[in-house]
Structures are given as C-alpha cells and as structure tokens.
CSV table of C-alpha atoms in Angstrom, one decimal:
chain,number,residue,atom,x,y,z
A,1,UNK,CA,19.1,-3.6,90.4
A,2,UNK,CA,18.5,-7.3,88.3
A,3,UNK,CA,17.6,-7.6,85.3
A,4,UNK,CA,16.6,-11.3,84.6
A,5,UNK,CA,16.5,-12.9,81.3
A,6,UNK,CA,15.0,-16.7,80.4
A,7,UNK,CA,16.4,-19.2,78.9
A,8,UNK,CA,14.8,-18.3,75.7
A,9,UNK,CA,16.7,-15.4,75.4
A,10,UNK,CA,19.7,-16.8,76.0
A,11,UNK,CA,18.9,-19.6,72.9
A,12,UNK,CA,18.3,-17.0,70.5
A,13,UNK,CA,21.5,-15.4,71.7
A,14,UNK,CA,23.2,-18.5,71.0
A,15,UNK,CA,25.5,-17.8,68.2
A,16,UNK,CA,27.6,-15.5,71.0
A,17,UNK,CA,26.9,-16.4,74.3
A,18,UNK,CA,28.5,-19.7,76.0
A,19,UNK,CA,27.6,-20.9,78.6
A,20,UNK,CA,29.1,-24.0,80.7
A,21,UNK,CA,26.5,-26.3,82.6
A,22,UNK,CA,27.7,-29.1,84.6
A,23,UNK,CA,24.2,-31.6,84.3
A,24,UNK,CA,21.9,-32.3,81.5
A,25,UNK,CA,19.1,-31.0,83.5
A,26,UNK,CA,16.0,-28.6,82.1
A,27,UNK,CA,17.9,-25.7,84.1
A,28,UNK,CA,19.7,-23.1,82.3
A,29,UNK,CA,21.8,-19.9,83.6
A,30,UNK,CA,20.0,-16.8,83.9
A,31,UNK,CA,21.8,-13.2,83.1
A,32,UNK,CA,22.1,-10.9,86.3
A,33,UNK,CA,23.3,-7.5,84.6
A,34,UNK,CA,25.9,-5.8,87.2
A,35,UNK,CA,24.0,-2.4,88.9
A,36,UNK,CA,27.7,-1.2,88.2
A,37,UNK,CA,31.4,-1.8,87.4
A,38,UNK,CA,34.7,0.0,89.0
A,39,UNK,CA,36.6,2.1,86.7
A,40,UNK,CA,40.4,2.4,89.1
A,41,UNK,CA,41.9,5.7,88.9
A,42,UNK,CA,44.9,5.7,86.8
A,43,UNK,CA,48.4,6.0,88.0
A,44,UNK,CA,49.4,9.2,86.1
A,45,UNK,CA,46.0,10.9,86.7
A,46,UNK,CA,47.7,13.1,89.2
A,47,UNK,CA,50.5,13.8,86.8
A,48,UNK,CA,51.3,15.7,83.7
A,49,UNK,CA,50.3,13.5,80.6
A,50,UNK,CA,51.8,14.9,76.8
A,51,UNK,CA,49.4,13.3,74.3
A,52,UNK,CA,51.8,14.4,71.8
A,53,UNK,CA,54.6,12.3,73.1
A,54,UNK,CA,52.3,9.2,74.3
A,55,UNK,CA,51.4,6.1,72.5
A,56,UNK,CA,48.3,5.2,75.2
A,57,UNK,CA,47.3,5.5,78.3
A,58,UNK,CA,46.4,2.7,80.4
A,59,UNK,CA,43.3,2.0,82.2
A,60,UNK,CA,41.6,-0.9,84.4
A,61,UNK,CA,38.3,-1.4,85.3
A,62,UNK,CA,36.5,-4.5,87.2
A,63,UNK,CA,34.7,-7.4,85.8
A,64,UNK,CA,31.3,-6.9,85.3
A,65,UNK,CA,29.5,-10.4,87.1
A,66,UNK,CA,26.8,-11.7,84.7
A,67,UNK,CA,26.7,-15.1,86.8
A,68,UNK,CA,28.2,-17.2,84.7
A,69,UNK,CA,30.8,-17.3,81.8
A,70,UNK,CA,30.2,-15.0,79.2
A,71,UNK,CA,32.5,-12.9,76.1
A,72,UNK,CA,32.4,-9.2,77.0
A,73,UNK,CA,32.7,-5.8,75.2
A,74,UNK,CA,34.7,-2.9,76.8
A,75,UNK,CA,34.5,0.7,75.2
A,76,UNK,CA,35.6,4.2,76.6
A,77,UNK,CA,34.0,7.6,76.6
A,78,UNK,CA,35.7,10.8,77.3
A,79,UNK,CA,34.7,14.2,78.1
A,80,UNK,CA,35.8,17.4,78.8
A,81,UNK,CA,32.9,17.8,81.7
A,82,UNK,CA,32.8,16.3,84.8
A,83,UNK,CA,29.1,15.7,84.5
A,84,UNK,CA,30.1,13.8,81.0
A,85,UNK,CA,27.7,16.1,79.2
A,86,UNK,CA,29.5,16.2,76.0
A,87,UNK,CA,30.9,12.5,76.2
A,88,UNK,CA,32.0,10.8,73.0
A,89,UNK,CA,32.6,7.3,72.3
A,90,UNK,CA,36.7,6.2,71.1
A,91,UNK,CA,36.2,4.2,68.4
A,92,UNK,CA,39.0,1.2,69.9
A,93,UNK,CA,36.4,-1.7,71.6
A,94,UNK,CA,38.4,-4.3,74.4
A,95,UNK,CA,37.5,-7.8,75.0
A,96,UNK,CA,39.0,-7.4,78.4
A,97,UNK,CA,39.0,-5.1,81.7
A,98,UNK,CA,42.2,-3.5,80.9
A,99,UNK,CA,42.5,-1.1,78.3
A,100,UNK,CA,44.9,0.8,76.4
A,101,UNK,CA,43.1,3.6,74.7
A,102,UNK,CA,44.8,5.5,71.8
A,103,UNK,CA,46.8,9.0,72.6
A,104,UNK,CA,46.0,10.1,69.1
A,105,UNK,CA,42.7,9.4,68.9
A,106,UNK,CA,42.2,11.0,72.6
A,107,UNK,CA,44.0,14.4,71.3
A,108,UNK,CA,41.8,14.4,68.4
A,109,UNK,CA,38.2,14.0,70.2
A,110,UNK,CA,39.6,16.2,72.9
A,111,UNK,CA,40.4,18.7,70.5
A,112,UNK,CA,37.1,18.5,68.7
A,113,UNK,CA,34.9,19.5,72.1
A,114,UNK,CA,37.4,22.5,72.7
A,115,UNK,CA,36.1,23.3,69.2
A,116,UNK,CA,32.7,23.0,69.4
A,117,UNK,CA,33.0,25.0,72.4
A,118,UNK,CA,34.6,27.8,70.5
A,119,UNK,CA,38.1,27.5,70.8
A,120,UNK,CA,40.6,28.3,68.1
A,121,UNK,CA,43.8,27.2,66.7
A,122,UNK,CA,45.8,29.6,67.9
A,123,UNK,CA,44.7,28.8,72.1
A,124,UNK,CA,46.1,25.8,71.7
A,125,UNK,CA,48.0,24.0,73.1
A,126,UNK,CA,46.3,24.1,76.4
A,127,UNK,CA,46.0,21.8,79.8
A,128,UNK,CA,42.7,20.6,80.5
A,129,UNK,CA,41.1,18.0,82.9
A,130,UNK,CA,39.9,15.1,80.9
A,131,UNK,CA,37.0,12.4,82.4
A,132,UNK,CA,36.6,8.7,81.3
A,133,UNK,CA,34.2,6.2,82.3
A,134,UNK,CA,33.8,2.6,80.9
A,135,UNK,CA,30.7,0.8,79.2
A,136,UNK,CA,30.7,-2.8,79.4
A,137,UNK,CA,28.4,-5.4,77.9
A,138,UNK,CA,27.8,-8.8,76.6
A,139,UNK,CA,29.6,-9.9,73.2
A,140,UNK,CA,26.5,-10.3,71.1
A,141,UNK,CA,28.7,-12.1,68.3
A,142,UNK,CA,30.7,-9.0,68.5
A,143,UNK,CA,28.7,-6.1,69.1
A,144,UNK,CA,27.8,-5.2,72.7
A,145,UNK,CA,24.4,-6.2,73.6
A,146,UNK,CA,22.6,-3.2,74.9
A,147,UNK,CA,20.1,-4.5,77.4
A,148,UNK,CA,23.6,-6.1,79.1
A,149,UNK,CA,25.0,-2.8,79.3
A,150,UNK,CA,26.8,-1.5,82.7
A,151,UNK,CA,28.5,1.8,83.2
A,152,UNK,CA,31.7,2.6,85.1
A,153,UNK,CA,32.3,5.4,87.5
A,154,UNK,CA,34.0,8.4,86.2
A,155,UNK,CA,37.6,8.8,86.9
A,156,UNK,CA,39.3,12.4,85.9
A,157,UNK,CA,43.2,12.5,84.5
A,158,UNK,CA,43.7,15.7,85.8
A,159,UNK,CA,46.4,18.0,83.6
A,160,UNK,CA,46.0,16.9,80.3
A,161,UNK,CA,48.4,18.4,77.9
A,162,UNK,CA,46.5,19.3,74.5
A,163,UNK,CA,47.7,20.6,71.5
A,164,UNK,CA,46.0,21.1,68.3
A,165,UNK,CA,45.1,17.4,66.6
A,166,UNK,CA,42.6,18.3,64.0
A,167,UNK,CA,44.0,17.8,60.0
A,168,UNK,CA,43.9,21.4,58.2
A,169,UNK,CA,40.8,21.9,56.6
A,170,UNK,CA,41.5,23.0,52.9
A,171,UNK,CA,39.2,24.0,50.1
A,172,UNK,CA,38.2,21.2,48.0
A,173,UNK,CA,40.1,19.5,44.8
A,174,UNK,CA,36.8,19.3,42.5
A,175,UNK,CA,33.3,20.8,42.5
A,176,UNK,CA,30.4,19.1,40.9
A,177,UNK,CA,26.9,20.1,39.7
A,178,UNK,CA,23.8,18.0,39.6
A,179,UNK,CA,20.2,19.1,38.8
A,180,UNK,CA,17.5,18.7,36.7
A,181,UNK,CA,19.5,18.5,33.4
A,182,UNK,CA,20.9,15.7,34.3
A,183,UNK,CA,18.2,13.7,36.5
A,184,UNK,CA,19.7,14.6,39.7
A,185,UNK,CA,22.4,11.9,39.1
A,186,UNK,CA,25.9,12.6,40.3
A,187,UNK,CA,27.1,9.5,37.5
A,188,UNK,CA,30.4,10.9,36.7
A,189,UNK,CA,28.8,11.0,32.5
A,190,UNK,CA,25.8,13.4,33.7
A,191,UNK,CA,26.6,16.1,36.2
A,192,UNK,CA,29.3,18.5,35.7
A,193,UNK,CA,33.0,18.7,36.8
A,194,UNK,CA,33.3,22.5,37.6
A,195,UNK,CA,37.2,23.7,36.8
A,196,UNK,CA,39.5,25.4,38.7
A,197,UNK,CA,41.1,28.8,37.5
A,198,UNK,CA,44.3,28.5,36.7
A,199,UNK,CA,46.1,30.3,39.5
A,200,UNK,CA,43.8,30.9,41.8
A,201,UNK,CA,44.1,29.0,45.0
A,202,UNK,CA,46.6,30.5,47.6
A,203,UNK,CA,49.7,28.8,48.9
A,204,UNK,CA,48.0,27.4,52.4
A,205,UNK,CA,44.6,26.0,50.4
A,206,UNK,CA,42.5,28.7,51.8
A,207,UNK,CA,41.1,29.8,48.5
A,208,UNK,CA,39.9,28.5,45.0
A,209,UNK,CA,37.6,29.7,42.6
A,210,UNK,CA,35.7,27.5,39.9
A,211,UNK,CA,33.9,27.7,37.0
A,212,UNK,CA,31.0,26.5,34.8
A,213,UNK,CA,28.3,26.9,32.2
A,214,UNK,CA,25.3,25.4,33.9
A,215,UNK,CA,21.8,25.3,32.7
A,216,UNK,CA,19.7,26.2,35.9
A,217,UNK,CA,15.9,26.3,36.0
A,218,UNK,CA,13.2,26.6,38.4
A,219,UNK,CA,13.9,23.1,40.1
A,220,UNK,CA,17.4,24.2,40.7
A,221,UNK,CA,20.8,22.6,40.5
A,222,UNK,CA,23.2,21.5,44.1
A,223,UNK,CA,26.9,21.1,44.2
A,224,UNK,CA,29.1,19.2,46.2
A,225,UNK,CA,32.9,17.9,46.5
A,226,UNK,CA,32.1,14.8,46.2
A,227,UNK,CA,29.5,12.7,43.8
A,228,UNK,CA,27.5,11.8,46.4
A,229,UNK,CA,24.4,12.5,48.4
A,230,UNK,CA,26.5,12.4,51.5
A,231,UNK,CA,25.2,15.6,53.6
A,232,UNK,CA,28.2,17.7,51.6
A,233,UNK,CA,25.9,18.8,49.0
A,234,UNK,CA,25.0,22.8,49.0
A,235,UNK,CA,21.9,24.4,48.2
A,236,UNK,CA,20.5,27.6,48.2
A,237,UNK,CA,21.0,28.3,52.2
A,238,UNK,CA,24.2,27.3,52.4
A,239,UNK,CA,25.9,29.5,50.0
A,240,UNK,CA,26.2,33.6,49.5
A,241,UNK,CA,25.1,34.8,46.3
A,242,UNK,CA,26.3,37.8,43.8
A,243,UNK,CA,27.0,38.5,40.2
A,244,UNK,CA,25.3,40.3,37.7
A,245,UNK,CA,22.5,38.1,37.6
A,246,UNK,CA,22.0,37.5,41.5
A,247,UNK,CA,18.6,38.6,41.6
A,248,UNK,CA,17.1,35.6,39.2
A,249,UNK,CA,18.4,33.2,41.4
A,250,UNK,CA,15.9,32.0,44.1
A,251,UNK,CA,15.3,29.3,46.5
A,252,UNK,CA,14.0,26.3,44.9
A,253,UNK,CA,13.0,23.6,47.3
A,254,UNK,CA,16.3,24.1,49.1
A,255,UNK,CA,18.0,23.8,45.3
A,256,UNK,CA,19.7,27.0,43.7
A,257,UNK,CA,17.0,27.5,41.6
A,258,UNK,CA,16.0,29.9,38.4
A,259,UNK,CA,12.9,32.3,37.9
A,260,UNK,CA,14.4,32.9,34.1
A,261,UNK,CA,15.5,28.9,33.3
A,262,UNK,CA,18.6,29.5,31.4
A,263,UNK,CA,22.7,29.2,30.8
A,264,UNK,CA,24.8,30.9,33.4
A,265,UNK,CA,28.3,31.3,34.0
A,266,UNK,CA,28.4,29.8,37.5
A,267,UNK,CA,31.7,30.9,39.5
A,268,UNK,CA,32.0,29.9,43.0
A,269,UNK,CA,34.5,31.3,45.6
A,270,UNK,CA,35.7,29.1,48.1
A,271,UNK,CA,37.5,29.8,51.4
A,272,UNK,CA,38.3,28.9,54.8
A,273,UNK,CA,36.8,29.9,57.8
A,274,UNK,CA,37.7,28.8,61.0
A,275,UNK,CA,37.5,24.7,60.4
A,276,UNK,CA,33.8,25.6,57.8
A,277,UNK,CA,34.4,25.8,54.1
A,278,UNK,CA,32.6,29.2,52.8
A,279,UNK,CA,31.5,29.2,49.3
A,280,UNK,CA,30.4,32.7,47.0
A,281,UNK,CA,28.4,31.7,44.4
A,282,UNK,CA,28.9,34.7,41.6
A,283,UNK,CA,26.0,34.2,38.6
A,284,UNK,CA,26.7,36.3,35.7
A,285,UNK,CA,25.4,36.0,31.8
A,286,UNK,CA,26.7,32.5,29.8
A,287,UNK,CA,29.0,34.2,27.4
A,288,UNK,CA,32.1,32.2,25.5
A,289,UNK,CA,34.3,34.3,23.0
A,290,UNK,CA,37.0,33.3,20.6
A,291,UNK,CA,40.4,34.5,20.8
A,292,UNK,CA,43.4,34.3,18.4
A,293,UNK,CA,43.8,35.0,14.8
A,294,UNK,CA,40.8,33.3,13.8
A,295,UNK,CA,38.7,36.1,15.3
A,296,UNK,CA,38.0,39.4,13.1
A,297,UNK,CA,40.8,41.3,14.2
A,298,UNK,CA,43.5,38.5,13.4
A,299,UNK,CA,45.2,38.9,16.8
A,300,UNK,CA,45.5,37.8,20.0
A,301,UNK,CA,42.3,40.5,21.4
A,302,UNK,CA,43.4,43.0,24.0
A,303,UNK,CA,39.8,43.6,24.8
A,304,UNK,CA,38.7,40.5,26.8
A,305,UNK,CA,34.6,41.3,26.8
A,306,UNK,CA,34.8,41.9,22.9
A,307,UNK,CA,31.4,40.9,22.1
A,308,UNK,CA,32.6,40.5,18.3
A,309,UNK,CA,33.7,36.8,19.3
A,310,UNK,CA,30.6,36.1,21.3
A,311,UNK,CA,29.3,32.6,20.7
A,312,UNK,CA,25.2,32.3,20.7
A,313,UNK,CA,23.5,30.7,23.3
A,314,UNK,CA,21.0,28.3,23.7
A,315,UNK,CA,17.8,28.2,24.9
A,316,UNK,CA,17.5,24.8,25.9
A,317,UNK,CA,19.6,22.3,28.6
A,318,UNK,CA,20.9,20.6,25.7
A,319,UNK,CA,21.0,22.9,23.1
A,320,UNK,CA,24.6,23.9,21.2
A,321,UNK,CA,26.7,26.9,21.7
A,322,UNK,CA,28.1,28.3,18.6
A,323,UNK,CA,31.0,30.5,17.5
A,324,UNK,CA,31.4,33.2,14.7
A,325,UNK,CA,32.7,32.1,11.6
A,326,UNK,CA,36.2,32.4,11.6
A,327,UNK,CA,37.3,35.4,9.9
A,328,UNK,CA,40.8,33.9,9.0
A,329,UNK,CA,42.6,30.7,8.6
A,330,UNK,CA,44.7,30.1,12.6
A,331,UNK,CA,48.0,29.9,10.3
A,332,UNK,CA,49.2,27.4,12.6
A,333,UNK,CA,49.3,30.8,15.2
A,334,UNK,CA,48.0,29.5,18.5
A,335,UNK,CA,45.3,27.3,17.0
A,336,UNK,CA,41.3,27.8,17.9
A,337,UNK,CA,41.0,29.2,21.4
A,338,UNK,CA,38.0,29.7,22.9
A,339,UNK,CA,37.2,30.9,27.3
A,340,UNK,CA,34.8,32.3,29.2
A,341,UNK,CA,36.0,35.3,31.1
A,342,UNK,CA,36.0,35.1,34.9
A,343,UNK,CA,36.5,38.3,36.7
A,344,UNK,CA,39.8,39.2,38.2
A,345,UNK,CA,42.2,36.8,35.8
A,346,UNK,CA,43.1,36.6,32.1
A,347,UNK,CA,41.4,34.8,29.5
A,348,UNK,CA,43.6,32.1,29.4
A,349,UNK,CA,42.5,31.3,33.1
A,350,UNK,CA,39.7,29.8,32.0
A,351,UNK,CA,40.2,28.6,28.4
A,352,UNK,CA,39.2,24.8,26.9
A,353,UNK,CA,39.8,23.2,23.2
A,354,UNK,CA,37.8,21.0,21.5
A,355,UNK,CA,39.8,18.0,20.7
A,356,UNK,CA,38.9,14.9,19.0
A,357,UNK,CA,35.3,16.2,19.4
A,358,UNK,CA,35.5,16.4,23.0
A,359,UNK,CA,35.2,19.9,25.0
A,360,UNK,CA,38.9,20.1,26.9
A,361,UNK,CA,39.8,22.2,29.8
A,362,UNK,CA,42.8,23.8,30.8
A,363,UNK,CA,41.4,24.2,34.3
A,364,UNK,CA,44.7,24.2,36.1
A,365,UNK,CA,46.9,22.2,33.7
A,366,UNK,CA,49.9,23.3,31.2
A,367,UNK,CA,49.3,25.0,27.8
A,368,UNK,CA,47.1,22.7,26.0
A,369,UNK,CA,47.3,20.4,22.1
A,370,UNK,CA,46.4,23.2,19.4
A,371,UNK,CA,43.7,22.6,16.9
A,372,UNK,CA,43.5,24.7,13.8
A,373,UNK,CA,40.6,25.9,11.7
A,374,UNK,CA,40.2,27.7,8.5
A,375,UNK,CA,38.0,31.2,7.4
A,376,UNK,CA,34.6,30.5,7.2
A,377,UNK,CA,34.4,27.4,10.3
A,378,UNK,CA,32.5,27.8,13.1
A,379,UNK,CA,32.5,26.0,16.9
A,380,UNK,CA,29.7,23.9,17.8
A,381,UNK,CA,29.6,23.1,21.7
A,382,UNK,CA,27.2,20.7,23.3
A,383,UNK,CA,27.8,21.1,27.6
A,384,UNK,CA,25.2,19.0,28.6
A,385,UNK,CA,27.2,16.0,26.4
A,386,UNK,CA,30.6,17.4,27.0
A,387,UNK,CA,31.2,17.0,22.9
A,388,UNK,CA,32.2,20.1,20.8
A,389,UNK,CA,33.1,20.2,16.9
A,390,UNK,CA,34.8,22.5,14.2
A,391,UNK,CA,33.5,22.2,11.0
C-alpha cells in the first residue's frame, strides 16, 4: 500500500528532509512509504545468548525505499510474546539499518514483563524466547515522522538467558507532607520534612518508620518521597491506617483527611513488598513531653508517657506548642530535651532541640548541641514555621 504525499508537505518538512533534484523544473519528489521492511534473523538466534556477559546484540534490517534520498530513524521493540502483545520500545534510536541494541537495557525490559506477569526474584535467572521487530521512519529533524512509519517482521532469539536486572527497591530517604496548612505547596519552607527514628530501618532497606506533628483537617494532607507532584504522592487509598485515633481519619477527596481538624502525631511504617513500597500510616494524639532535670522529678523520667511534662496543644495550624515551666535549673545535666514518644523505641528516638530559635531534629543523627534553661522557663514551639524558643 502507497501513501502519497505533495510537495507541500514535503516544504513544510523542510528543515529535515533533503532531497536531491537534477532540473529546476516545477516537479518535486513524492514520499512512497514502504508496505514493509525485512528484519534478517540474527546469527546467534539459534544459540545460547548470556545478557549478563554481553555488551549487544547485533541486528540488520533492510532499507526502507521512500523513492528518493531521505535521513531515517531506526528503533527496536521487544517482547516476551510472539504476537508482540506486551512490546516495549528500547530507548537507543539508529540512523542506519544495522543496529546494536544494548544487553543491559534488554535484561532490564525483559525482566520488567517477567514481573508484570508475576514472576519473582527468586525464579530467576530463567531462559526465555525473546521477539524483536524494527520501526523505521523518516528523520523529522530528529524525531521519526509517524505517518512515514514502516514495521519490520518479527524475528525470535530463541534461548535467552535472563537473570534478575531490576535495581533493589528500598524504602525511601525522606518523607514529606503537604496540605492545606501550607497551600498545597511542596516549597522545601512550607510542607514538612517527616524524620526518621533513630534505629529503625533494617540492614537490607526493607523498613523505616517516620514521624511528625501534622495539623490535618477536613481537606486533608498527602505525602510523598519526593517534593513533587510526580504520581509518588499518597493519599488516603494508597495507605493502611491505625493508631489510637484511626477512626477520625477519613477520605477527603482522595487526601488523608480529618472529621476533628487538629494536631496529630503522624507515624508512618514503610516496607517492601515484592518491588511496591507499603506504607502504615499510625495516627495517635499530638503529645510532646520534656525530659531531663528540668522536668518536676529532676531526672532523666523512667516513665516515658508522664503526662507531668506534657506540652499544651494548639488549636490552630499555626498555633504554639508549649512546655511546663521548668521546675529546675538543667545544671549543665543534659540540657532541655524535649520528644515525642513513638511506639516500640525510646524517647531519645525521636527527640529534637531548639537551637538558635530553630526546632532541631535528631532524626537519625549523633547526640545533639545542648541548650540549657533555668526554673521557671518554658518552650514555645511554632511547627508550621519550624521556629521554637526558651524564654
């Protein structure tokens, strides 16, 4: 079959397509688009090919004939079904007929299908038949113009050595918050940083747990690894919900929402399933305490949910958090100390400072600068500016 295209598209095609005339006449070239193009079965397709110990493999395909002179785009799609069902595109583009396609890049997509189709880890490394077939077109100032488009044959390699090509999947570094307290912006100065506990992720990266005081109301909040709306995000259907104070937690638009707008002590659980990140979302009550010997019992408190150091709380998004008086001067003992008290690890886990009138976390760093206070101070912490105070 012809498709036939007049001079006028090939002037507005200009800027990429040449074409050589031999006269000055009115007459210009016409673009016959190929019905196909021969993709050559490969030398090794018989054979055993290692994509583990192979740089490329090699593959040659005829010229597509536009009728006359013209810059051409090669790419290569691969399946794992003869019918190319599943096909995917390799992301390496050829100016001419014969290709060298990445190993690495092969393994990888390859990989990726045995995935989707439920295979795990551990049944690699396996031997499967692999198909290719070639898309050609013209070089529209280098992009392949679609309506030029011819497709290759399929040609099958067929024992394919595969092992596993995917990079571990591991829970992420950071977690931040964005919602209505902060205009839905993920601008590093508005949404929250959540903090690790100290501790708490595994050897392998298959666990972490984080932490933070987050104002949530009925328009909801979303987190994500990265700042970004970039489809990472997680909202209320993507996340399994506990904690003492589960049940005021509700969909909100698709937002982890509020029916009883307040502070919460968000904690979220992440872990590793299969090649999915899972996260358990645990709301309990906003509560921060003082330790150390500015606290009424001058020591270091054995009883971590003493409710004698609580701080108050807020009723509004940017409302302070503030401590007890101090009962006694620090004495240079440990300095003001303050935490919130995840479940499962010590206070210390989950401590932060105030320091030149900024709120510090420990999150998963060494023991932190101390700051002293005297009887009779209190804490003043602002979360939705990040600032804090002892006076």
């Amino acid at each position: 079959m012809k498709k036939i295209f007049k001079s006028a598209l090939l002037l507005a095609c200009g800027a990429f397509v040449f074409a050589a005339c031999s006269d000055d006449n009115d007459s210009n070239p016409t673009v016959k688009v190929p019905a196909s193009i021969e993709l050559f079965t490969p030398a090794l397709a018989e054979t055993d090919i290692d994509l583990a110990n192979s740089s490329g493999i090699n593959l040659v395909c005829t010229y597509p004939d536009y009728g006359f002179p013209v810059l051409k785009t090669y790419s290569v799609e691969v399946s794992t079904d003869q019918n190319m069902s599943n096909a995917k595109t390799l992301s390496q583009t050829f100016g001419e007929p014969k290709m060298t396609i990445d190993a690495a890049e092969l393994a990888s997509i390859l990989t990726t299908m045995e995935v989707e189709q439920g295979k795990l880890e551990a049944d690699f490394p396996m031997v499967i038949p692999v198909y290719l077939r070639v898309r050609a077109a013209i070089n529209a100032g280098g992009s392949a113009l679609e309506s030029t488009e011819v497709v290759s044959n399929v040609v099958s390699l067929k024992k394919v050595h595969l092992v596993f090509s995917l990079p571990p999947v591991n829970v992420p570094e950071n977690l931040y918050i964005t919602g209505n307290f902060c205009g839905w912006s993920w601008d590093s100065d508005k949404c929250f940083q959540m903090q690790r506990v100290w501790g708490a992720r595994d050897g392998k990266n298959q666990s972490d747990v984080y932490w933070s005081l987050v104002y949530i109301d009925d328009s909801g909040i979303k987190f994500n690894s990265a700042k970004d709306w970039d489809g990472g995000e997680q909202g209320f259907a993507d996340i399994t919900i506990d904690g003492d104070l589960a049940g005021e937690i509700q969909n909100g638009d698709g937002n982890i929402a509020s029916n009883s707008p307040k502070w919460y002590l968000m904690i979220v659980t992440a872990s590793i399933s299969g090649r999915d990140v899972k996260y358990n979302v645990t709301f309990n009550q906003a509560a921060i305490r003082l330790m150390g010997t500015v606290t009424p019992d001058a020591a270091w408190a054995e009883d971590e949910a003493d409710d004698n150091r609580l701080f108050s709380i807020p009723e509004t998004a940017d409302g302070e958090f503030v401590s007890p008086a101090f009962s006694h001067d620090s004495s240079g003992d440990g300095g003001v100390r303050f935490y919130v008290k995840v479940p499962g690890y010590d206070w210390w886990k989950s401590e932060f400072i105030v320091l030149d009138n900024k709120i510090v976390f420990r999150g998963t760093g060494d023991d932190q600068e101390r700051v002293e206070g005297t009887a009779g101070q209190k804490v003043y912490l602002n979360f939705a500016k990040g600032t804090g105070e002892i006076k």
